[in-house]
Amino acid sequence: MATTRTATTQWKGTLFEGSGTVSLDSSGVGTFDVSWPSRAEQANGKTSPEELIAAAHSSCFSMALSNGLAKAGTPPQSLETRADVTFQPGEGITGIVISVRGQVPGISAEDFQQAAETAKANCPVSQALTGTTISLNAELVG
């Protein structure tokens, strides 16, 4: 069954002097302030499209990796995934780095790396972002 998730942004003013709010409508978990300075300079308590992409990517990747590991007979005890999305004004998103640390009993570091590479290639958010260079750092921890 297909699902659709919705977010709405209300924006007032110009790009550089204006500001807005983005609400996560489907979940109802919150409304967050956005502005150009929070995107291109310091966050100062506001979010940005790139931070929202990082949240989507880190959670999607974690789900894909967890599923792949479980299907291979080595379910993870825990995964901690960070996505760093770099935005360069005038150029756009210039890259994404996914860093994952996993506690996965019974798996080699090489097999964990391969599972992480597969998750990176196949998670739906990675696939949606194929126009961007996506790098991966995977670490198996005790």
Backbone as CSV, one residue per row, in Angstrom:
resi,resn,N_x,N_y,N_z,CA_x,CA_y,CA_z,C_x,C_y,C_z
1,MET,0.838,-1.174,0.000,0.000,0.000,0.000,0.889,1.245,0.000
2,ALA,0.663,2.147,-0.916,1.424,3.398,-0.988,0.978,4.349,0.113
3,THR,1.910,5.129,0.593,1.591,6.164,1.568,2.090,7.498,1.045
4,THR,1.433,8.550,1.459,1.858,9.904,1.138,2.045,10.653,2.436
5,ARG,3.163,11.314,2.572,3.440,12.134,3.747,3.476,13.582,3.295
6,THR,3.018,14.480,4.178,2.851,15.878,3.789,3.507,16.811,4.789
7,ALA,4.171,17.821,4.259,4.692,18.938,5.041,4.276,20.213,4.309
8,THR,4.053,21.274,5.072,3.628,22.541,4.497,4.539,23.648,4.996
9,THR,4.956,24.525,4.075,5.757,25.683,4.458,4.973,26.953,4.185
10,GLN,4.959,27.821,5.166,4.410,29.169,5.033,5.604,30.107,5.010
11,TRP,5.746,30.906,3.957,6.891,31.811,3.812,6.395,33.224,3.632
12,LYS,7.063,34.178,4.269,6.726,35.596,4.119,7.989,36.375,3.827
13,GLY,7.921,37.212,2.794,9.047,38.084,2.477,9.961,37.500,1.417
14,THR,11.056,38.214,1.208,12.027,37.811,0.204,12.888,36.669,0.728
15,LEU,13.682,36.093,-0.152,14.552,34.991,0.252,15.485,35.412,1.384
16,PHE,16.161,36.538,1.235,17.199,36.912,2.185,16.672,37.583,3.452
17,GLU,15.575,38.310,3.374,15.042,38.982,4.552,13.827,38.269,5.146
18,GLY,13.225,37.386,4.383,12.014,36.709,4.834,12.294,35.537,5.752
19,SER,11.204,34.891,6.148,11.322,33.690,6.974,10.021,32.921,6.852
20,GLY,10.027,31.722,7.409,8.834,30.912,7.329,8.804,29.838,8.387
21,THR,7.799,29.008,8.261,7.662,27.846,9.128,7.334,26.640,8.257
22,VAL,7.854,25.505,8.644,7.518,24.252,7.980,6.847,23.375,9.028
23,SER,5.690,22.849,8.676,4.973,21.972,9.605,4.960,20.560,9.040
24,LEU,5.177,19.610,9.925,5.132,18.201,9.555,3.687,17.766,9.737
25,ASP,2.921,17.869,8.662,1.476,17.697,8.717,1.040,16.257,8.964
26,SER,1.674,15.306,8.327,1.232,13.911,8.448,1.354,13.401,9.872
27,SER,2.469,13.697,10.502,2.690,13.209,11.865,2.162,14.179,12.908
28,GLY,2.137,15.451,12.577,1.716,16.452,13.541,2.721,16.674,14.663
29,VAL,3.972,16.254,14.453,4.934,16.349,15.543,5.517,17.740,15.738
30,GLY,5.287,18.640,14.808,5.809,19.967,15.074,5.820,20.887,13.884
31,THR,6.048,22.150,14.218,6.236,23.219,13.253,7.583,23.848,13.563
32,PHE,8.382,24.089,12.526,9.743,24.533,12.719,10.018,25.782,11.894
33,ASP,10.738,26.723,12.489,11.102,27.961,11.807,12.213,27.713,10.797
34,VAL,12.135,28.405,9.654,13.159,28.347,8.614,13.463,29.760,8.133
35,SER,14.700,29.971,7.695,15.090,31.257,7.117,16.351,31.061,6.296
36,TRP,16.667,32.053,5.464,17.901,31.960,4.689,19.132,31.898,5.595
37,PRO,19.247,32.776,6.607,20.426,32.673,7.462,20.556,31.301,8.146
38,SER,19.431,30.675,8.516,19.524,29.356,9.145,19.953,28.301,8.143
39,ARG,19.797,28.587,6.871,20.196,27.650,5.816,21.640,27.874,5.394
40,ALA,22.036,29.122,5.226,23.327,29.432,4.616,24.389,29.876,5.616
41,GLU,23.978,30.134,6.869,24.946,30.610,7.858,24.838,29.731,9.109
42,GLN,24.357,30.265,10.205,24.211,29.505,11.448,22.749,29.142,11.667
43,ALA,22.504,27.976,12.249,21.130,27.510,12.454,20.357,28.404,13.409
44,ASN,20.977,28.836,14.484,20.333,29.735,15.455,18.920,29.304,15.827
45,GLY,18.753,28.022,16.111,17.461,27.521,16.581,16.416,27.303,15.501
46,LYS,16.827,27.413,14.238,15.904,27.196,13.125,16.422,26.041,12.281
47,THR,15.550,25.458,11.471,15.959,24.337,10.628,16.189,24.805,9.205
48,SER,16.479,23.869,8.326,16.697,24.166,6.912,16.267,22.956,6.100
49,PRO,16.060,23.145,4.790,15.740,21.992,3.951,16.805,20.904,4.054
50,GLU,18.076,21.310,4.170,19.154,20.330,4.231,19.115,19.526,5.532
51,GLU,18.760,20.161,6.634,18.634,19.421,7.890,17.474,18.430,7.810
52,LEU,16.403,18.834,7.173,15.266,17.928,7.013,15.629,16.764,6.088
53,ILE,16.424,17.024,5.048,16.911,15.942,4.191,17.818,15.017,4.991
54,ALA,18.686,15.578,5.831,19.576,14.762,6.662,18.768,13.859,7.590
55,ALA,17.695,14.388,8.165,16.839,13.573,9.039,16.196,12.443,8.252
56,ALA,15.682,12.777,7.074,15.050,11.754,6.238,16.063,10.693,5.812
57,HIS,17.251,11.125,5.437,18.243,10.189,4.929,18.778,9.282,6.038
58,SER,19.079,9.854,7.198,19.624,9.022,8.283,18.607,7.993,8.761
59,SER,17.348,8.358,8.818,16.335,7.402,9.282,16.043,6.345,8.214
60,CYS,15.969,6.749,6.957,15.726,5.789,5.866,16.875,4.795,5.770
61,PHE,18.107,5.288,5.816,19.278,4.421,5.745,19.277,3.424,6.904
62,SER,18.993,3.900,8.112,18.969,3.013,9.288,17.943,1.902,9.122
63,MET,16.777,2.238,8.607,15.742,1.231,8.375,16.200,0.216,7.332
64,ALA,16.792,0.697,6.236,17.248,-0.201,5.172,18.366,-1.113,5.668
65,LEU,19.307,-0.563,6.418,20.414,-1.367,6.926,19.917,-2.397,7.935
66,SER,19.040,-1.982,8.830,18.469,-2.905,9.814,17.773,-4.073,9.126
67,ASN,17.001,-3.765,8.098,16.284,-4.799,7.358,17.251,-5.743,6.641
68,GLY,18.253,-5.181,5.987,19.222,-6.009,5.278,20.000,-6.918,6.212
69,LEU,20.400,-6.393,7.352,21.128,-7.207,8.327,20.252,-8.322,8.875
70,ALA,19.000,-8.007,9.181,18.082,-9.023,9.708,17.835,-10.122,8.672
71,LYS,17.645,-9.730,7.418,17.422,-10.728,6.362,18.633,-11.630,6.167
72,ALA,19.840,-11.127,6.481,21.067,-11.915,6.355,21.323,-12.772,7.599
73,GLY,20.415,-12.695,8.575,20.557,-13.502,9.782,21.411,-12.868,10.864
74,THR,21.738,-11.588,10.708,22.528,-10.876,11.712,21.836,-9.563,12.079
75,PRO,20.695,-9.641,12.774,19.988,-8.408,13.127,20.837,-7.527,14.046
76,PRO,20.751,-6.230,13.869,21.565,-5.337,14.701,20.988,-5.196,16.106
77,GLN,21.892,-5.032,17.074,21.447,-4.632,18.407,21.132,-3.144,18.395
78,SER,21.996,-2.377,17.700,21.761,-0.939,17.582,22.513,-0.378,16.383
79,LEU,21.954,0.684,15.831,22.579,1.444,14.751,22.470,2.916,15.103
80,GLU,23.544,3.638,14.944,23.515,5.093,15.104,23.984,5.684,13.789
81,THR,23.085,6.391,13.115,23.380,6.921,11.792,23.295,8.437,11.798
82,ARG,24.313,9.050,11.250,24.360,10.502,11.099,24.451,10.806,9.613
83,ALA,23.681,11.772,9.150,23.785,12.242,7.773,24.163,13.715,7.804
84,ASP,25.254,14.051,7.142,25.704,15.436,7.023,25.456,15.883,5.591
85,VAL,24.548,16.835,5.420,24.198,17.358,4.099,24.850,18.729,3.955
86,THR,25.710,18.884,2.955,26.418,20.137,2.742,25.695,20.969,1.694
87,PHE,25.426,22.224,2.058,24.774,23.190,1.167,25.744,24.318,0.886
88,GLN,25.966,24.606,-0.380,26.815,25.712,-0.803,25.944,26.732,-1.531
89,PRO,25.749,27.940,-0.937,24.944,28.949,-1.625,25.469,29.178,-3.043
90,GLY,24.551,29.246,-3.970,24.898,29.431,-5.371,25.118,28.131,-6.128
91,GLU,25.376,27.035,-5.394,25.586,25.731,-6.016,24.509,24.736,-5.634
92,GLY,24.046,24.780,-4.392,23.050,23.828,-3.908,23.681,22.795,-2.999
93,ILE,23.058,21.639,-2.939,23.568,20.548,-2.112,24.759,19.938,-2.848
94,THR,25.908,19.957,-2.198,27.136,19.510,-2.858,27.584,18.122,-2.400
95,GLY,26.937,17.572,-1.402,27.303,16.225,-0.977,26.618,15.829,0.306
96,ILE,26.579,14.530,0.528,26.007,13.957,1.741,26.983,12.896,2.237
97,VAL,27.263,12.932,3.531,28.083,11.901,4.148,27.223,11.175,5.176
98,ILE,27.095,9.872,4.997,26.387,9.041,5.960,27.437,8.335,6.810
99,SER,27.317,8.458,8.119,28.214,7.777,9.043,27.367,6.892,9.940
100,VAL,27.704,5.616,9.974,26.926,4.675,10.776,27.861,3.885,11.680
101,ARG,27.433,3.721,12.916,28.096,2.854,13.889,27.079,1.796,14.281
102,GLY,27.477,0.558,14.186,26.527,-0.513,14.469,27.064,-1.550,15.427
103,GLN,26.186,-2.005,16.298,26.448,-3.178,17.131,25.679,-4.321,16.497
104,VAL,26.416,-5.252,15.903,25.796,-6.342,15.165,26.551,-7.632,15.506
105,PRO,26.028,-8.412,16.433,26.708,-9.656,16.794,26.779,-10.620,15.614
106,GLY,27.926,-11.300,15.509,28.057,-12.362,14.528,28.356,-11.927,13.116
107,ILE,28.786,-10.679,12.913,29.081,-10.207,11.556,30.513,-9.684,11.515
108,SER,31.160,-9.860,10.384,32.510,-9.317,10.215,32.414,-7.840,9.811
109,ALA,33.507,-7.135,9.999,33.550,-5.728,9.591,33.320,-5.598,8.083
110,GLU,33.852,-6.539,7.313,33.687,-6.497,5.863,32.223,-6.702,5.466
111,ASP,31.559,-7.652,6.125,30.148,-7.894,5.816,29.274,-6.722,6.263
112,PHE,29.646,-6.094,7.371,28.909,-4.909,7.823,29.069,-3.785,6.810
113,GLN,30.284,-3.579,6.322,30.539,-2.553,5.314,29.709,-2.819,4.054
114,GLN,29.670,-4.068,3.618,28.900,-4.414,2.421,27.406,-4.182,2.637
115,ALA,26.916,-4.562,3.810,25.498,-4.335,4.116,25.185,-2.839,4.125
116,ALA,26.115,-2.036,4.653,25.918,-0.581,4.682,25.931,-0.005,3.264
117,GLU,26.823,-0.490,2.422,26.871,-0.031,1.021,25.564,-0.368,0.298
118,THR,25.046,-1.564,0.555,23.780,-1.974,-0.065,22.637,-1.086,0.415
119,ALA,22.614,-0.795,1.710,21.569,0.084,2.257,21.677,1.479,1.651
120,LYS,22.894,1.983,1.513,23.098,3.303,0.917,22.560,3.345,-0.508
121,ALA,22.821,2.296,-1.262,22.385,2.257,-2.664,20.880,2.063,-2.805
122,ASN,20.263,1.371,-1.853,18.870,0.956,-2.034,17.842,1.660,-1.172
123,CYS,18.259,2.451,-0.186,17.218,3.124,0.599,16.526,4.151,-0.300
124,PRO,15.208,4.280,-0.184,14.468,5.169,-1.083,14.934,6.617,-1.078
125,VAL,15.428,7.116,0.057,15.910,8.499,0.072,17.207,8.609,-0.717
126,SER,18.117,7.647,-0.578,19.330,7.650,-1.407,18.964,7.633,-2.881
127,GLN,18.003,6.815,-3.243,17.594,6.728,-4.638,16.997,8.044,-5.126
128,ALA,16.272,8.742,-4.260,15.694,10.025,-4.643,16.767,11.108,-4.796
129,LEU,17.909,10.895,-4.157,18.974,11.887,-4.168,20.143,11.492,-5.074
130,THR,19.878,10.725,-6.103,20.957,10.201,-6.946,21.760,11.282,-7.667
131,GLY,21.263,12.492,-7.755,22.025,13.573,-8.371,23.087,14.148,-7.459
132,THR,23.199,13.625,-6.248,24.132,14.127,-5.246,25.143,13.045,-4.901
133,THR,26.378,13.441,-4.683,27.402,12.492,-4.244,27.127,12.099,-2.801
134,ILE,26.987,10.800,-2.557,26.715,10.279,-1.221,27.898,9.405,-0.819
135,SER,28.550,9.774,0.271,29.689,9.027,0.803,29.250,8.261,2.036
136,LEU,30.005,7.218,2.383,29.635,6.363,3.512,30.837,6.055,4.369
137,ASN,30.649,6.174,5.679,31.596,5.711,6.686,30.841,4.724,7.554
138,ALA,31.299,3.473,7.603,30.616,2.449,8.393,31.600,1.859,9.389
139,GLU,31.179,1.793,10.659,32.026,1.265,11.719,31.247,0.260,12.545
140,LEU,31.796,-0.921,12.658,31.239,-1.963,13.504,31.864,-1.796,14.871
141,VAL,31.039,-1.704,15.913,31.535,-1.526,17.276,31.170,-2.729,18.122
142,GLY,31.994,-2.967,19.141,31.832,-4.116,20.015,30.531,-4.185,20.663
